[in-house]
Every structure is written in C-alpha cells, then in structure tokens.
Amino acid sequence: MKVLLCLLFVVATIVSAHAQVFATAKPLEVRRTASPLTINSIQRVQYRIPGLRMRNLGTVFTVAGSALIAGAIAVYNNGNPNRITDYNSNGSPITDQDEHHSLGAEMFFFGTSMAIPGVILWVKGAQKYNKNIYSETAIKIRPAGISISYKF
C-alpha cells in the first residue's frame, strides 16, 4: 500500500510538472514561405472571459445539489420508520432504522455541500463576468471630463 501511494505521488508530481510547462509555453510559431515573401503566423490563443468558468461551474453545482436535495427528501420519505427486523425472546419487536433514512441523509448532506458553494461560485462568477463585459465598452464621467473607452 505504501509503495502504491508513493508511486501515485510520483506520477502526480510528474503530471503536475508537465502541466505547468505546457501552461507557460508560448504559442507555436509557424514559418510559411510564399515566393519571395515570408509569412510568420502565430496560433491564436483563445481569450477566456474572467468569471465565465466560475459562473458555469456554479450553475452546474447548484442544479446538481438541488437535484440531490430533492431526491434526498423523496428517498427519506419513502423509508419505513417502524421497520421490524427481528423479535426479542419475549415476543416484542425490534425496530431498526430503514436504509432509506441513512441514504436520504447522505444525499441531503452531499446536495447541500454542492449547492451552497455552487451558489457562491455562480454569484461571484457572474459579478466578474458582468464587470468584464461592461468594462469592454464604457463611458466614464469624471471631474476632469467624459471618457469613452473600448477594449479589443
């Protein structure tokens, strides 16, 4: 078990190192020659709008967490609170908790664990996204005067 954990740690370290190398790599440059002209083309790096991934991930977490919470309520309510599993020697029944109750409680826990951070990510991501979208074209009024800006 220790060897497996050490091997897993080494592989994770190597993968992390390679991911960092690829993340910091510059775009590839391709040289094309057409007659006497030489054209340098650079692969375009896709620009990501800040907050977009946070907003989308928060939406997914919130929807999945809400579905788990709704399912947990349904599963918990389908359980039998007076389930009889066995009888004592004197003939009185032994009641045990139904599996539906524990499964419903676990689903509720995981649902709230997803929904609460999901709402936070959704709100914060939407704020960043809207801030960036509205900052691309802006008319700002300041004491020194009015300015119009547009970001490419």
PDB file of C-alpha atoms in Angstrom:
ATOM      1  CA  MET A   1       0.000   0.000   0.000  1.00  0.00           C
ATOM      2  CA  LYS A   2       2.850   2.374   0.837  1.00  0.00           C
ATOM      3  CA  VAL A   3       4.540   1.603  -2.475  1.00  0.00           C
ATOM      4  CA  LEU A   4       1.306   2.301  -4.343  1.00  0.00           C
ATOM      5  CA  LEU A   5       0.865   5.637  -2.573  1.00  0.00           C
ATOM      6  CA  CYS A   6       4.484   6.604  -3.304  1.00  0.00           C
ATOM      7  CA  LEU A   7       4.058   5.653  -6.951  1.00  0.00           C
ATOM      8  CA  LEU A   8       0.832   7.658  -7.166  1.00  0.00           C
ATOM      9  CA  PHE A   9       2.582  10.669  -5.607  1.00  0.00           C
ATOM     10  CA  VAL A  10       5.458  10.460  -8.096  1.00  0.00           C
ATOM     11  CA  VAL A  11       3.091  10.190 -11.072  1.00  0.00           C
ATOM     12  CA  ALA A  12       1.005  13.132  -9.819  1.00  0.00           C
ATOM     13  CA  THR A  13       4.165  15.225  -9.394  1.00  0.00           C
ATOM     14  CA  ILE A  14       5.329  14.426 -12.928  1.00  0.00           C
ATOM     15  CA  VAL A  15       1.921  15.203 -14.422  1.00  0.00           C
ATOM     16  CA  SER A  16       1.771  18.480 -12.495  1.00  0.00           C
ATOM     17  CA  ALA A  17       5.231  19.473 -13.716  1.00  0.00           C
ATOM     18  CA  HIS A  18       4.309  18.747 -17.330  1.00  0.00           C
ATOM     19  CA  ALA A  19       1.052  20.675 -16.984  1.00  0.00           C
ATOM     20  CA  GLN A  20       2.961  23.698 -15.692  1.00  0.00           C
ATOM     21  CA  VAL A  21       5.379  23.510 -18.623  1.00  0.00           C
ATOM     22  CA  PHE A  22       2.544  23.403 -21.136  1.00  0.00           C
ATOM     23  CA  ALA A  23       0.621  26.166 -19.365  1.00  0.00           C
ATOM     24  CA  THR A  24       3.549  28.578 -19.560  1.00  0.00           C
ATOM     25  CA  ALA A  25       4.588  27.644 -23.113  1.00  0.00           C
ATOM     26  CA  LYS A  26       4.454  30.343 -25.737  1.00  0.00           C
ATOM     27  CA  PRO A  27       2.220  29.885 -28.791  1.00  0.00           C
ATOM     28  CA  LEU A  28       3.749  27.918 -31.618  1.00  0.00           C
ATOM     29  CA  GLU A  29       5.241  29.909 -34.446  1.00  0.00           C
ATOM     30  CA  VAL A  30       4.924  28.581 -37.968  1.00  0.00           C
ATOM     31  CA  ARG A  31       7.031  29.884 -40.828  1.00  0.00           C
ATOM     32  CA  ARG A  32       5.481  29.827 -44.260  1.00  0.00           C
ATOM     33  CA  THR A  33       7.255  30.778 -47.412  1.00  0.00           C
ATOM     34  CA  ALA A  34       5.305  32.051 -50.385  1.00  0.00           C
ATOM     35  CA  SER A  35       7.525  33.088 -53.309  1.00  0.00           C
ATOM     36  CA  PRO A  36       9.885  35.799 -52.048  1.00  0.00           C
ATOM     37  CA  LEU A  37       7.659  36.649 -49.059  1.00  0.00           C
ATOM     38  CA  THR A  38       7.955  35.004 -45.665  1.00  0.00           C
ATOM     39  CA  ILE A  39       4.852  34.990 -43.507  1.00  0.00           C
ATOM     40  CA  ASN A  40       5.008  34.368 -39.776  1.00  0.00           C
ATOM     41  CA  SER A  41       1.745  33.134 -38.354  1.00  0.00           C
ATOM     42  CA  ILE A  42       1.147  32.627 -34.686  1.00  0.00           C
ATOM     43  CA  GLN A  43      -1.544  30.297 -33.421  1.00  0.00           C
ATOM     44  CA  ARG A  44      -4.226  32.286 -31.754  1.00  0.00           C
ATOM     45  CA  VAL A  45      -4.617  31.711 -28.045  1.00  0.00           C
ATOM     46  CA  GLN A  46      -8.270  31.755 -27.147  1.00  0.00           C
ATOM     47  CA  TYR A  47      -9.130  34.525 -24.714  1.00  0.00           C
ATOM     48  CA  ARG A  48     -11.303  33.491 -21.810  1.00  0.00           C
ATOM     49  CA  ILE A  49     -13.596  35.979 -20.214  1.00  0.00           C
ATOM     50  CA  PRO A  50     -12.890  36.161 -16.467  1.00  0.00           C
ATOM     51  CA  GLY A  51     -15.680  34.711 -14.372  1.00  0.00           C
ATOM     52  CA  LEU A  52     -17.241  32.639 -17.167  1.00  0.00           C
ATOM     53  CA  ARG A  53     -15.958  29.295 -15.907  1.00  0.00           C
ATOM     54  CA  MET A  54     -16.822  30.189 -12.295  1.00  0.00           C
ATOM     55  CA  ARG A  55     -20.353  31.116 -13.317  1.00  0.00           C
ATOM     56  CA  ASN A  56     -20.870  27.947 -15.358  1.00  0.00           C
ATOM     57  CA  LEU A  57     -19.396  25.662 -12.688  1.00  0.00           C
ATOM     58  CA  GLY A  58     -21.516  27.352 -10.026  1.00  0.00           C
ATOM     59  CA  THR A  59     -24.619  26.795 -12.131  1.00  0.00           C
ATOM     60  CA  VAL A  60     -23.816  23.101 -12.526  1.00  0.00           C
ATOM     61  CA  PHE A  61     -23.080  22.672  -8.808  1.00  0.00           C
ATOM     62  CA  THR A  62     -26.271  24.480  -7.812  1.00  0.00           C
ATOM     63  CA  VAL A  63     -28.505  22.459 -10.143  1.00  0.00           C
ATOM     64  CA  ALA A  64     -26.876  19.137  -9.196  1.00  0.00           C
ATOM     65  CA  GLY A  65     -27.025  19.958  -5.485  1.00  0.00           C
ATOM     66  CA  SER A  66     -30.673  20.972  -5.715  1.00  0.00           C
ATOM     67  CA  ALA A  67     -31.476  17.724  -7.531  1.00  0.00           C
ATOM     68  CA  LEU A  68     -29.690  15.745  -4.814  1.00  0.00           C
ATOM     69  CA  ILE A  69     -31.610  17.588  -2.100  1.00  0.00           C
ATOM     70  CA  ALA A  70     -34.950  16.937  -3.820  1.00  0.00           C
ATOM     71  CA  GLY A  71     -34.015  13.271  -4.306  1.00  0.00           C
ATOM     72  CA  ALA A  72     -32.920  13.019  -0.675  1.00  0.00           C
ATOM     73  CA  ILE A  73     -36.284  14.266   0.544  1.00  0.00           C
ATOM     74  CA  ALA A  74     -38.090  11.747  -1.657  1.00  0.00           C
ATOM     75  CA  VAL A  75     -35.858   8.843  -0.585  1.00  0.00           C
ATOM     76  CA  TYR A  76     -36.073   9.765   3.098  1.00  0.00           C
ATOM     77  CA  ASN A  77     -39.866   9.971   2.997  1.00  0.00           C
ATOM     78  CA  ASN A  78     -40.119   6.527   1.350  1.00  0.00           C
ATOM     79  CA  GLY A  79     -38.473   4.906   4.367  1.00  0.00           C
ATOM     80  CA  ASN A  80     -40.492   2.997   6.963  1.00  0.00           C
ATOM     81  CA  PRO A  81     -39.822   4.427  10.438  1.00  0.00           C
ATOM     82  CA  ASN A  82     -41.321   1.339  12.165  1.00  0.00           C
ATOM     83  CA  ARG A  83     -39.439  -1.338  10.286  1.00  0.00           C
ATOM     84  CA  ILE A  84     -39.354  -4.585  12.241  1.00  0.00           C
ATOM     85  CA  THR A  85     -36.200  -6.632  11.724  1.00  0.00           C
ATOM     86  CA  ASP A  86     -36.493  -9.241  14.469  1.00  0.00           C
ATOM     87  CA  TYR A  87     -38.296 -10.191  17.674  1.00  0.00           C
ATOM     88  CA  ASN A  88     -36.993 -10.444  21.215  1.00  0.00           C
ATOM     89  CA  SER A  89     -37.244 -13.671  23.202  1.00  0.00           C
ATOM     90  CA  ASN A  90     -40.302 -12.258  24.981  1.00  0.00           C
ATOM     91  CA  GLY A  91     -42.025 -11.595  21.618  1.00  0.00           C
ATOM     92  CA  SER A  92     -41.624  -7.803  21.401  1.00  0.00           C
ATOM     93  CA  PRO A  93     -40.464  -6.491  18.014  1.00  0.00           C
ATOM     94  CA  ILE A  94     -37.029  -4.932  17.465  1.00  0.00           C
ATOM     95  CA  THR A  95     -37.339  -1.889  15.232  1.00  0.00           C
ATOM     96  CA  ASP A  96     -34.390  -0.846  13.146  1.00  0.00           C
ATOM     97  CA  GLN A  97     -33.771   2.236  11.079  1.00  0.00           C
ATOM     98  CA  ASP A  98     -34.585   1.805   7.407  1.00  0.00           C
ATOM     99  CA  GLU A  99     -31.767   2.134   4.824  1.00  0.00           C
ATOM    100  CA  HIS A 100     -33.796   4.831   3.086  1.00  0.00           C
ATOM    101  CA  HIS A 101     -33.261   7.149   6.039  1.00  0.00           C
ATOM    102  CA  SER A 102     -29.479   6.899   6.020  1.00  0.00           C
ATOM    103  CA  LEU A 103     -29.297   7.165   2.209  1.00  0.00           C
ATOM    104  CA  GLY A 104     -31.594  10.198   2.270  1.00  0.00           C
ATOM    105  CA  ALA A 105     -29.464  11.864   4.940  1.00  0.00           C
ATOM    106  CA  GLU A 106     -26.273  11.248   2.946  1.00  0.00           C
ATOM    107  CA  MET A 107     -27.847  12.572  -0.240  1.00  0.00           C
ATOM    108  CA  PHE A 108     -29.029  15.660   1.624  1.00  0.00           C
ATOM    109  CA  PHE A 109     -25.527  16.238   3.032  1.00  0.00           C
ATOM    110  CA  PHE A 110     -23.858  15.948  -0.377  1.00  0.00           C
ATOM    111  CA  GLY A 111     -26.582  18.047  -2.002  1.00  0.00           C
ATOM    112  CA  THR A 112     -26.119  20.921   0.413  1.00  0.00           C
ATOM    113  CA  SER A 113     -22.337  20.506   0.120  1.00  0.00           C
ATOM    114  CA  MET A 114     -22.696  21.128  -3.614  1.00  0.00           C
ATOM    115  CA  ALA A 115     -25.491  23.699  -3.644  1.00  0.00           C
ATOM    116  CA  ILE A 116     -24.038  26.213  -1.171  1.00  0.00           C
ATOM    117  CA  PRO A 117     -20.601  26.554  -2.844  1.00  0.00           C
ATOM    118  CA  GLY A 118     -22.389  26.419  -6.198  1.00  0.00           C
ATOM    119  CA  VAL A 119     -24.452  29.497  -5.354  1.00  0.00           C
ATOM    120  CA  ILE A 120     -21.332  31.318  -4.160  1.00  0.00           C
ATOM    121  CA  LEU A 121     -19.401  30.444  -7.335  1.00  0.00           C
ATOM    122  CA  TRP A 122     -22.392  31.366  -9.501  1.00  0.00           C
ATOM    123  CA  VAL A 123     -22.792  34.808  -7.909  1.00  0.00           C
ATOM    124  CA  LYS A 124     -19.067  35.662  -7.791  1.00  0.00           C
ATOM    125  CA  GLY A 125     -18.503  34.383 -11.333  1.00  0.00           C
ATOM    126  CA  ALA A 126     -21.457  36.373 -12.664  1.00  0.00           C
ATOM    127  CA  GLN A 127     -20.118  39.510 -10.976  1.00  0.00           C
ATOM    128  CA  LYS A 128     -16.675  39.046 -12.553  1.00  0.00           C
ATOM    129  CA  TYR A 129     -18.215  38.204 -15.926  1.00  0.00           C
ATOM    130  CA  ASN A 130     -20.527  41.221 -15.945  1.00  0.00           C
ATOM    131  CA  LYS A 131     -17.758  43.512 -14.724  1.00  0.00           C
ATOM    132  CA  ASN A 132     -15.520  42.425 -17.583  1.00  0.00           C
ATOM    133  CA  ILE A 133     -18.256  42.546 -20.234  1.00  0.00           C
ATOM    134  CA  TYR A 134     -19.319  46.037 -19.220  1.00  0.00           C
ATOM    135  CA  SER A 135     -15.732  47.247 -18.932  1.00  0.00           C
ATOM    136  CA  GLU A 136     -15.055  46.492 -22.609  1.00  0.00           C
ATOM    137  CA  THR A 137     -17.209  49.397 -23.691  1.00  0.00           C
ATOM    138  CA  ALA A 138     -17.571  52.144 -21.167  1.00  0.00           C
ATOM    139  CA  ILE A 139     -18.466  55.784 -20.886  1.00  0.00           C
ATOM    140  CA  LYS A 140     -16.945  57.206 -17.729  1.00  0.00           C
ATOM    141  CA  ILE A 141     -17.808  60.591 -16.298  1.00  0.00           C
ATOM    142  CA  ARG A 142     -15.111  62.074 -14.113  1.00  0.00           C
ATOM    143  CA  PRO A 143     -14.449  65.545 -12.726  1.00  0.00           C
ATOM    144  CA  ALA A 144     -11.803  66.066 -15.431  1.00  0.00           C
ATOM    145  CA  GLY A 145     -14.292  65.241 -18.198  1.00  0.00           C
ATOM    146  CA  ILE A 146     -16.053  62.451 -20.062  1.00  0.00           C
ATOM    147  CA  SER A 147     -14.147  59.497 -21.498  1.00  0.00           C
ATOM    148  CA  ILE A 148     -15.260  56.776 -23.878  1.00  0.00           C
ATOM    149  CA  SER A 149     -13.249  53.553 -23.984  1.00  0.00           C
ATOM    150  CA  TYR A 150     -13.410  50.332 -25.940  1.00  0.00           C
ATOM    151  CA  LYS A 151     -11.177  47.313 -25.305  1.00  0.00           C
ATOM    152  CA  PHE A 152     -10.262  44.960 -28.123  1.00  0.00           C
TER     153      PHE A 152
END
